[in-house]
Amino acid sequence: CLAPTLKIKCWGTFALFFVEQSTPKKGGNMNVKKITRQGMVAAIYVVLTILSETFGLGYGSLQFRLSETLAILPFFNPEYTIGVTLGCFLANIASTVGIIDMVVGTLATFVVALIMTKIKNFYIACLVPVVVGMLPIALEIYFMMPNPVGFWGILGELMLSEALVIYAVGVPVFYIVCKNKAFTKALEFKRDIK
């Protein structure tokens, strides 16, 4: 870590969050396990996005990003905001709209993750990526890519595909994962599905 008191005002809350998360706390520091977990989450996010894109479903108005199942992780532990956000940023390097998706998509993922950490009900929290996360992505696609269905069509496609990924894949996976207490302990989940 550069310096525990580092304040980068020009980057705003987004950068400060990452600085605070990696800044040593009183009596300890961000341990190797936490850093490793975040790196693994970011890497898995990238791999799953690339896998989705091999079927033409990683970018564009109809997305079925398997990596979005990881968007659920911050519900269980706010530290996963870092890994999911970093993974989204890295995955969006390959996006068809490039740097704009790296900024807009990453910021959307970051906001979704922060909101999810505040919601107590698992199933309601899973609505956040669908409703909040897809709005800026729909705007980005609408303005950056030619699409004959218009904004509402794009938003509908994105919300439907995100809902399928979250509720048909992510929720069942995390339901099963939460049954294994040794696994949730290793992942340092702080909440359970309610």
PDB file of N, CA and C in Angstrom, residues 44-106:
ATOM      1  N   ILE A  44     -11.862 -14.812 -12.395  1.00  0.00           N
ATOM      2  CA  ILE A  44     -13.006 -15.652 -12.769  1.00  0.00           C
ATOM      3  C   ILE A  44     -14.027 -14.825 -13.543  1.00  0.00           C
ATOM      4  N   TYR A  45     -14.240 -13.577 -13.127  1.00  0.00           N
ATOM      5  CA  TYR A  45     -15.167 -12.693 -13.849  1.00  0.00           C
ATOM      6  C   TYR A  45     -14.723 -12.537 -15.305  1.00  0.00           C
ATOM      7  N   VAL A  46     -13.439 -12.265 -15.496  1.00  0.00           N
ATOM      8  CA  VAL A  46     -12.904 -12.090 -16.856  1.00  0.00           C
ATOM      9  C   VAL A  46     -13.083 -13.367 -17.674  1.00  0.00           C
ATOM     10  N   VAL A  47     -12.709 -14.505 -17.122  1.00  0.00           N
ATOM     11  CA  VAL A  47     -12.806 -15.779 -17.842  1.00  0.00           C
ATOM     12  C   VAL A  47     -14.257 -16.093 -18.214  1.00  0.00           C
ATOM     13  N   LEU A  48     -15.178 -15.892 -17.283  1.00  0.00           N
ATOM     14  CA  LEU A  48     -16.592 -16.175 -17.574  1.00  0.00           C
ATOM     15  C   LEU A  48     -17.168 -15.211 -18.619  1.00  0.00           C
ATOM     16  N   THR A  49     -16.702 -13.965 -18.614  1.00  0.00           N
ATOM     17  CA  THR A  49     -17.148 -13.012 -19.647  1.00  0.00           C
ATOM     18  C   THR A  49     -16.631 -13.430 -21.015  1.00  0.00           C
ATOM     19  N   ILE A  50     -15.371 -13.817 -21.084  1.00  0.00           N
ATOM     20  CA  ILE A  50     -14.793 -14.263 -22.356  1.00  0.00           C
ATOM     21  C   ILE A  50     -15.498 -15.533 -22.829  1.00  0.00           C
ATOM     22  N   LEU A  51     -15.789 -16.433 -21.909  1.00  0.00           N
ATOM     23  CA  LEU A  51     -16.534 -17.647 -22.259  1.00  0.00           C
ATOM     24  C   LEU A  51     -17.905 -17.282 -22.830  1.00  0.00           C
ATOM     25  N   SER A  52     -18.600 -16.344 -22.203  1.00  0.00           N
ATOM     26  CA  SER A  52     -19.900 -15.894 -22.713  1.00  0.00           C
ATOM     27  C   SER A  52     -19.760 -15.271 -24.102  1.00  0.00           C
ATOM     28  N   GLU A  53     -18.683 -14.535 -24.300  1.00  0.00           N
ATOM     29  CA  GLU A  53     -18.485 -13.869 -25.590  1.00  0.00           C
ATOM     30  C   GLU A  53     -18.160 -14.871 -26.701  1.00  0.00           C
ATOM     31  N   THR A  54     -17.637 -16.037 -26.384  1.00  0.00           N
ATOM     32  CA  THR A  54     -17.393 -17.036 -27.429  1.00  0.00           C
ATOM     33  C   THR A  54     -18.706 -17.463 -28.085  1.00  0.00           C
ATOM     34  N   PHE A  55     -19.821 -17.247 -27.382  1.00  0.00           N
ATOM     35  CA  PHE A  55     -21.149 -17.522 -27.940  1.00  0.00           C
ATOM     36  C   PHE A  55     -21.844 -16.235 -28.374  1.00  0.00           C
ATOM     37  N   GLY A  56     -21.093 -15.130 -28.408  1.00  0.00           N
ATOM     38  CA  GLY A  56     -21.651 -13.842 -28.817  1.00  0.00           C
ATOM     39  C   GLY A  56     -22.554 -13.207 -27.778  1.00  0.00           C
ATOM     40  N   LEU A  57     -22.394 -13.592 -26.499  1.00  0.00           N
ATOM     41  CA  LEU A  57     -23.301 -13.109 -25.454  1.00  0.00           C
ATOM     42  C   LEU A  57     -22.589 -12.352 -24.332  1.00  0.00           C
ATOM     43  N   GLY A  58     -21.375 -11.879 -24.584  1.00  0.00           N
ATOM     44  CA  GLY A  58     -20.635 -11.164 -23.554  1.00  0.00           C
ATOM     45  C   GLY A  58     -20.811  -9.671 -23.599  1.00  0.00           C
ATOM     46  N   TYR A  59     -21.094  -9.135 -24.779  1.00  0.00           N
ATOM     47  CA  TYR A  59     -21.231  -7.694 -24.967  1.00  0.00           C
ATOM     48  C   TYR A  59     -22.418  -7.451 -25.898  1.00  0.00           C
ATOM     49  N   GLY A  60     -22.915  -6.225 -25.922  1.00  0.00           N
ATOM     50  CA  GLY A  60     -24.033  -5.894 -26.804  1.00  0.00           C
ATOM     51  C   GLY A  60     -25.356  -5.868 -26.059  1.00  0.00           C
ATOM     52  N   SER A  61     -26.446  -5.696 -26.815  1.00  0.00           N
ATOM     53  CA  SER A  61     -27.751  -5.505 -26.183  1.00  0.00           C
ATOM     54  C   SER A  61     -28.355  -6.796 -25.650  1.00  0.00           C
ATOM     55  N   LEU A  62     -27.906  -7.932 -26.143  1.00  0.00           N
ATOM     56  CA  LEU A  62     -28.375  -9.204 -25.593  1.00  0.00           C
ATOM     57  C   LEU A  62     -27.168  -9.898 -24.970  1.00  0.00           C
ATOM     58  N   GLN A  63     -27.072  -9.790 -23.651  1.00  0.00           N
ATOM     59  CA  GLN A  63     -25.932 -10.346 -22.930  1.00  0.00           C
ATOM     60  C   GLN A  63     -26.403 -11.483 -22.048  1.00  0.00           C
ATOM     61  N   PHE A  64     -25.611 -12.509 -22.012  1.00  0.00           N
ATOM     62  CA  PHE A  64     -25.832 -13.586 -21.060  1.00  0.00           C
ATOM     63  C   PHE A  64     -24.479 -13.852 -20.420  1.00  0.00           C
ATOM     64  N   ARG A  65     -23.995 -12.846 -19.688  1.00  0.00           N
ATOM     65  CA  ARG A  65     -22.680 -12.921 -19.055  1.00  0.00           C
ATOM     66  C   ARG A  65     -22.757 -13.803 -17.824  1.00  0.00           C
ATOM     67  N   LEU A  66     -22.186 -14.974 -17.922  1.00  0.00           N
ATOM     68  CA  LEU A  66     -22.150 -15.857 -16.761  1.00  0.00           C
ATOM     69  C   LEU A  66     -21.411 -15.206 -15.598  1.00  0.00           C
ATOM     70  N   SER A  67     -20.493 -14.301 -15.934  1.00  0.00           N
ATOM     71  CA  SER A  67     -19.727 -13.597 -14.905  1.00  0.00           C
ATOM     72  C   SER A  67     -20.609 -12.749 -14.002  1.00  0.00           C
ATOM     73  N   GLU A  68     -21.783 -12.373 -14.478  1.00  0.00           N
ATOM     74  CA  GLU A  68     -22.676 -11.547 -13.665  1.00  0.00           C
ATOM     75  C   GLU A  68     -23.219 -12.287 -12.452  1.00  0.00           C
ATOM     76  N   THR A  69     -23.085 -13.604 -12.428  1.00  0.00           N
ATOM     77  CA  THR A  69     -23.469 -14.326 -11.213  1.00  0.00           C
ATOM     78  C   THR A  69     -22.596 -13.885 -10.039  1.00  0.00           C
ATOM     79  N   LEU A  70     -21.370 -13.453 -10.338  1.00  0.00           N
ATOM     80  CA  LEU A  70     -20.464 -12.983  -9.289  1.00  0.00           C
ATOM     81  C   LEU A  70     -20.896 -11.639  -8.713  1.00  0.00           C
ATOM     82  N   ALA A  71     -21.776 -10.933  -9.410  1.00  0.00           N
ATOM     83  CA  ALA A  71     -22.286  -9.652  -8.910  1.00  0.00           C
ATOM     84  C   ALA A  71     -23.039  -9.838  -7.600  1.00  0.00           C
ATOM     85  N   ILE A  72     -23.401 -11.066  -7.294  1.00  0.00           N
ATOM     86  CA  ILE A  72     -24.114 -11.373  -6.053  1.00  0.00           C
ATOM     87  C   ILE A  72     -23.161 -11.380  -4.853  1.00  0.00           C
ATOM     88  N   LEU A  73     -21.893 -11.612  -5.063  1.00  0.00           N
ATOM     89  CA  LEU A  73     -20.925 -11.751  -3.971  1.00  0.00           C
ATOM     90  C   LEU A  73     -20.912 -10.586  -2.969  1.00  0.00           C
ATOM     91  N   PRO A  74     -20.979  -9.320  -3.399  1.00  0.00           N
ATOM     92  CA  PRO A  74     -20.951  -8.234  -2.402  1.00  0.00           C
ATOM     93  C   PRO A  74     -22.103  -8.284  -1.389  1.00  0.00           C
ATOM     94  N   PHE A  75     -23.188  -8.953  -1.717  1.00  0.00           N
ATOM     95  CA  PHE A  75     -24.263  -9.127  -0.739  1.00  0.00           C
ATOM     96  C   PHE A  75     -23.732  -9.873   0.488  1.00  0.00           C
ATOM     97  N   PHE A  76     -22.905 -10.860   0.264  1.00  0.00           N
ATOM     98  CA  PHE A  76     -22.403 -11.705   1.343  1.00  0.00           C
ATOM     99  C   PHE A  76     -21.242 -11.085   2.103  1.00  0.00           C
ATOM    100  N   ASN A  77     -20.441 -10.263   1.421  1.00  0.00           N
ATOM    101  CA  ASN A  77     -19.318  -9.611   2.068  1.00  0.00           C
ATOM    102  C   ASN A  77     -18.914  -8.406   1.204  1.00  0.00           C
ATOM    103  N   PRO A  78     -18.980  -7.194   1.772  1.00  0.00           N
ATOM    104  CA  PRO A  78     -18.657  -5.991   0.996  1.00  0.00           C
ATOM    105  C   PRO A  78     -17.273  -6.005   0.346  1.00  0.00           C
ATOM    106  N   GLU A  79     -16.339  -6.785   0.885  1.00  0.00           N
ATOM    107  CA  GLU A  79     -14.994  -6.813   0.298  1.00  0.00           C
ATOM    108  C   GLU A  79     -15.020  -7.279  -1.161  1.00  0.00           C
ATOM    109  N   TYR A  80     -16.039  -8.057  -1.525  1.00  0.00           N
ATOM    110  CA  TYR A  80     -16.113  -8.570  -2.897  1.00  0.00           C
ATOM    111  C   TYR A  80     -16.447  -7.484  -3.918  1.00  0.00           C
ATOM    112  N   THR A  81     -16.789  -6.301  -3.436  1.00  0.00           N
ATOM    113  CA  THR A  81     -16.986  -5.157  -4.333  1.00  0.00           C
ATOM    114  C   THR A  81     -15.717  -4.927  -5.154  1.00  0.00           C
ATOM    115  N   ILE A  82     -14.570  -5.102  -4.527  1.00  0.00           N
ATOM    116  CA  ILE A  82     -13.287  -4.875  -5.197  1.00  0.00           C
ATOM    117  C   ILE A  82     -13.076  -5.878  -6.328  1.00  0.00           C
ATOM    118  N   GLY A  83     -13.200  -7.167  -6.042  1.00  0.00           N
ATOM    119  CA  GLY A  83     -12.948  -8.196  -7.049  1.00  0.00           C
ATOM    120  C   GLY A  83     -13.915  -8.138  -8.215  1.00  0.00           C
ATOM    121  N   VAL A  84     -15.200  -7.929  -7.916  1.00  0.00           N
ATOM    122  CA  VAL A  84     -16.215  -7.874  -8.982  1.00  0.00           C
ATOM    123  C   VAL A  84     -16.001  -6.637  -9.854  1.00  0.00           C
ATOM    124  N   THR A  85     -15.724  -5.499  -9.215  1.00  0.00           N
ATOM    125  CA  THR A  85     -15.509  -4.261  -9.979  1.00  0.00           C
ATOM    126  C   THR A  85     -14.250  -4.358 -10.837  1.00  0.00           C
ATOM    127  N   LEU A  86     -13.180  -4.855 -10.263  1.00  0.00           N
ATOM    128  CA  LEU A  86     -11.935  -5.019 -11.024  1.00  0.00           C
ATOM    129  C   LEU A  86     -12.130  -6.002 -12.175  1.00  0.00           C
ATOM    130  N   GLY A  87     -12.829  -7.099 -11.914  1.00  0.00           N
ATOM    131  CA  GLY A  87     -13.103  -8.079 -12.967  1.00  0.00           C
ATOM    132  C   GLY A  87     -13.897  -7.479 -14.113  1.00  0.00           C
ATOM    133  N   CYS A  88     -14.897  -6.676 -13.782  1.00  0.00           N
ATOM    134  CA  CYS A  88     -15.696  -6.018 -14.815  1.00  0.00           C
ATOM    135  C   CYS A  88     -14.823  -5.076 -15.648  1.00  0.00           C
ATOM    136  N   PHE A  89     -13.990  -4.294 -14.973  1.00  0.00           N
ATOM    137  CA  PHE A  89     -13.094  -3.376 -15.678  1.00  0.00           C
ATOM    138  C   PHE A  89     -12.198  -4.135 -16.661  1.00  0.00           C
ATOM    139  N   LEU A  90     -11.577  -5.193 -16.187  1.00  0.00           N
ATOM    140  CA  LEU A  90     -10.668  -5.965 -17.041  1.00  0.00           C
ATOM    141  C   LEU A  90     -11.414  -6.661 -18.182  1.00  0.00           C
ATOM    142  N   ALA A  91     -12.602  -7.200 -17.890  1.00  0.00           N
ATOM    143  CA  ALA A  91     -13.384  -7.870 -18.936  1.00  0.00           C
ATOM    144  C   ALA A  91     -13.827  -6.883 -20.004  1.00  0.00           C
ATOM    145  N   ASN A  92     -14.114  -5.651 -19.602  1.00  0.00           N
ATOM    146  CA  ASN A  92     -14.607  -4.656 -20.542  1.00  0.00           C
ATOM    147  C   ASN A  92     -13.520  -4.068 -21.434  1.00  0.00           C
ATOM    148  N   ILE A  93     -12.287  -4.433 -21.202  1.00  0.00           N
ATOM    149  CA  ILE A  93     -11.214  -4.036 -22.122  1.00  0.00           C
ATOM    150  C   ILE A  93     -11.515  -4.606 -23.510  1.00  0.00           C
ATOM    151  N   ALA A  94     -12.099  -5.790 -23.560  1.00  0.00           N
ATOM    152  CA  ALA A  94     -12.413  -6.442 -24.836  1.00  0.00           C
ATOM    153  C   ALA A  94     -13.773  -6.037 -25.401  1.00  0.00           C
ATOM    154  N   SER A  95     -14.460  -5.126 -24.744  1.00  0.00           N
ATOM    155  CA  SER A  95     -15.789  -4.706 -25.186  1.00  0.00           C
ATOM    156  C   SER A  95     -15.757  -4.058 -26.565  1.00  0.00           C
ATOM    157  N   THR A  96     -16.865  -4.169 -27.250  1.00  0.00           N
ATOM    158  CA  THR A  96     -16.975  -3.572 -28.591  1.00  0.00           C
ATOM    159  C   THR A  96     -16.972  -2.047 -28.542  1.00  0.00           C
ATOM    160  N   VAL A  97     -17.266  -1.451 -27.398  1.00  0.00           N
ATOM    161  CA  VAL A  97     -17.203   0.006 -27.275  1.00  0.00           C
ATOM    162  C   VAL A  97     -16.016   0.452 -26.416  1.00  0.00           C
ATOM    163  N   GLY A  98     -15.129  -0.480 -26.087  1.00  0.00           N
ATOM    164  CA  GLY A  98     -13.840  -0.190 -25.476  1.00  0.00           C
ATOM    165  C   GLY A  98     -13.859   0.622 -24.203  1.00  0.00           C
ATOM    166  N   ILE A  99     -13.129   1.728 -24.229  1.00  0.00           N
ATOM    167  CA  ILE A  99     -12.896   2.502 -23.008  1.00  0.00           C
ATOM    168  C   ILE A  99     -14.192   3.029 -22.392  1.00  0.00           C
ATOM    169  N   ILE A 100     -15.177   3.297 -23.205  1.00  0.00           N
ATOM    170  CA  ILE A 100     -16.453   3.783 -22.663  1.00  0.00           C
ATOM    171  C   ILE A 100     -17.094   2.705 -21.796  1.00  0.00           C
ATOM    172  N   ASP A 101     -17.046   1.460 -22.237  1.00  0.00           N
ATOM    173  CA  ASP A 101     -17.595   0.371 -21.434  1.00  0.00           C
ATOM    174  C   ASP A 101     -16.734   0.110 -20.210  1.00  0.00           C
ATOM    175  N   MET A 102     -15.442   0.346 -20.337  1.00  0.00           N
ATOM    176  CA  MET A 102     -14.562   0.186 -19.185  1.00  0.00           C
ATOM    177  C   MET A 102     -14.952   1.162 -18.080  1.00  0.00           C
ATOM    178  N   VAL A 103     -15.385   2.354 -18.468  1.00  0.00           N
ATOM    179  CA  VAL A 103     -15.783   3.362 -17.485  1.00  0.00           C
ATOM    180  C   VAL A 103     -17.238   3.158 -17.054  1.00  0.00           C
ATOM    181  N   VAL A 104     -18.165   3.150 -18.014  1.00  0.00           N
ATOM    182  CA  VAL A 104     -19.598   3.068 -17.692  1.00  0.00           C
ATOM    183  C   VAL A 104     -19.950   1.727 -17.051  1.00  0.00           C
ATOM    184  N   GLY A 105     -19.516   0.636 -17.661  1.00  0.00           N
ATOM    185  CA  GLY A 105     -19.824  -0.687 -17.131  1.00  0.00           C
ATOM    186  C   GLY A 105     -19.221  -0.922 -15.762  1.00  0.00           C
ATOM    187  N   THR A 106     -17.989  -0.456 -15.587  1.00  0.00           N
ATOM    188  CA  THR A 106     -17.319  -0.630 -14.304  1.00  0.00           C
ATOM    189  C   THR A 106     -17.987   0.213 -13.224  1.00  0.00           C
TER     190      THR A 106
END
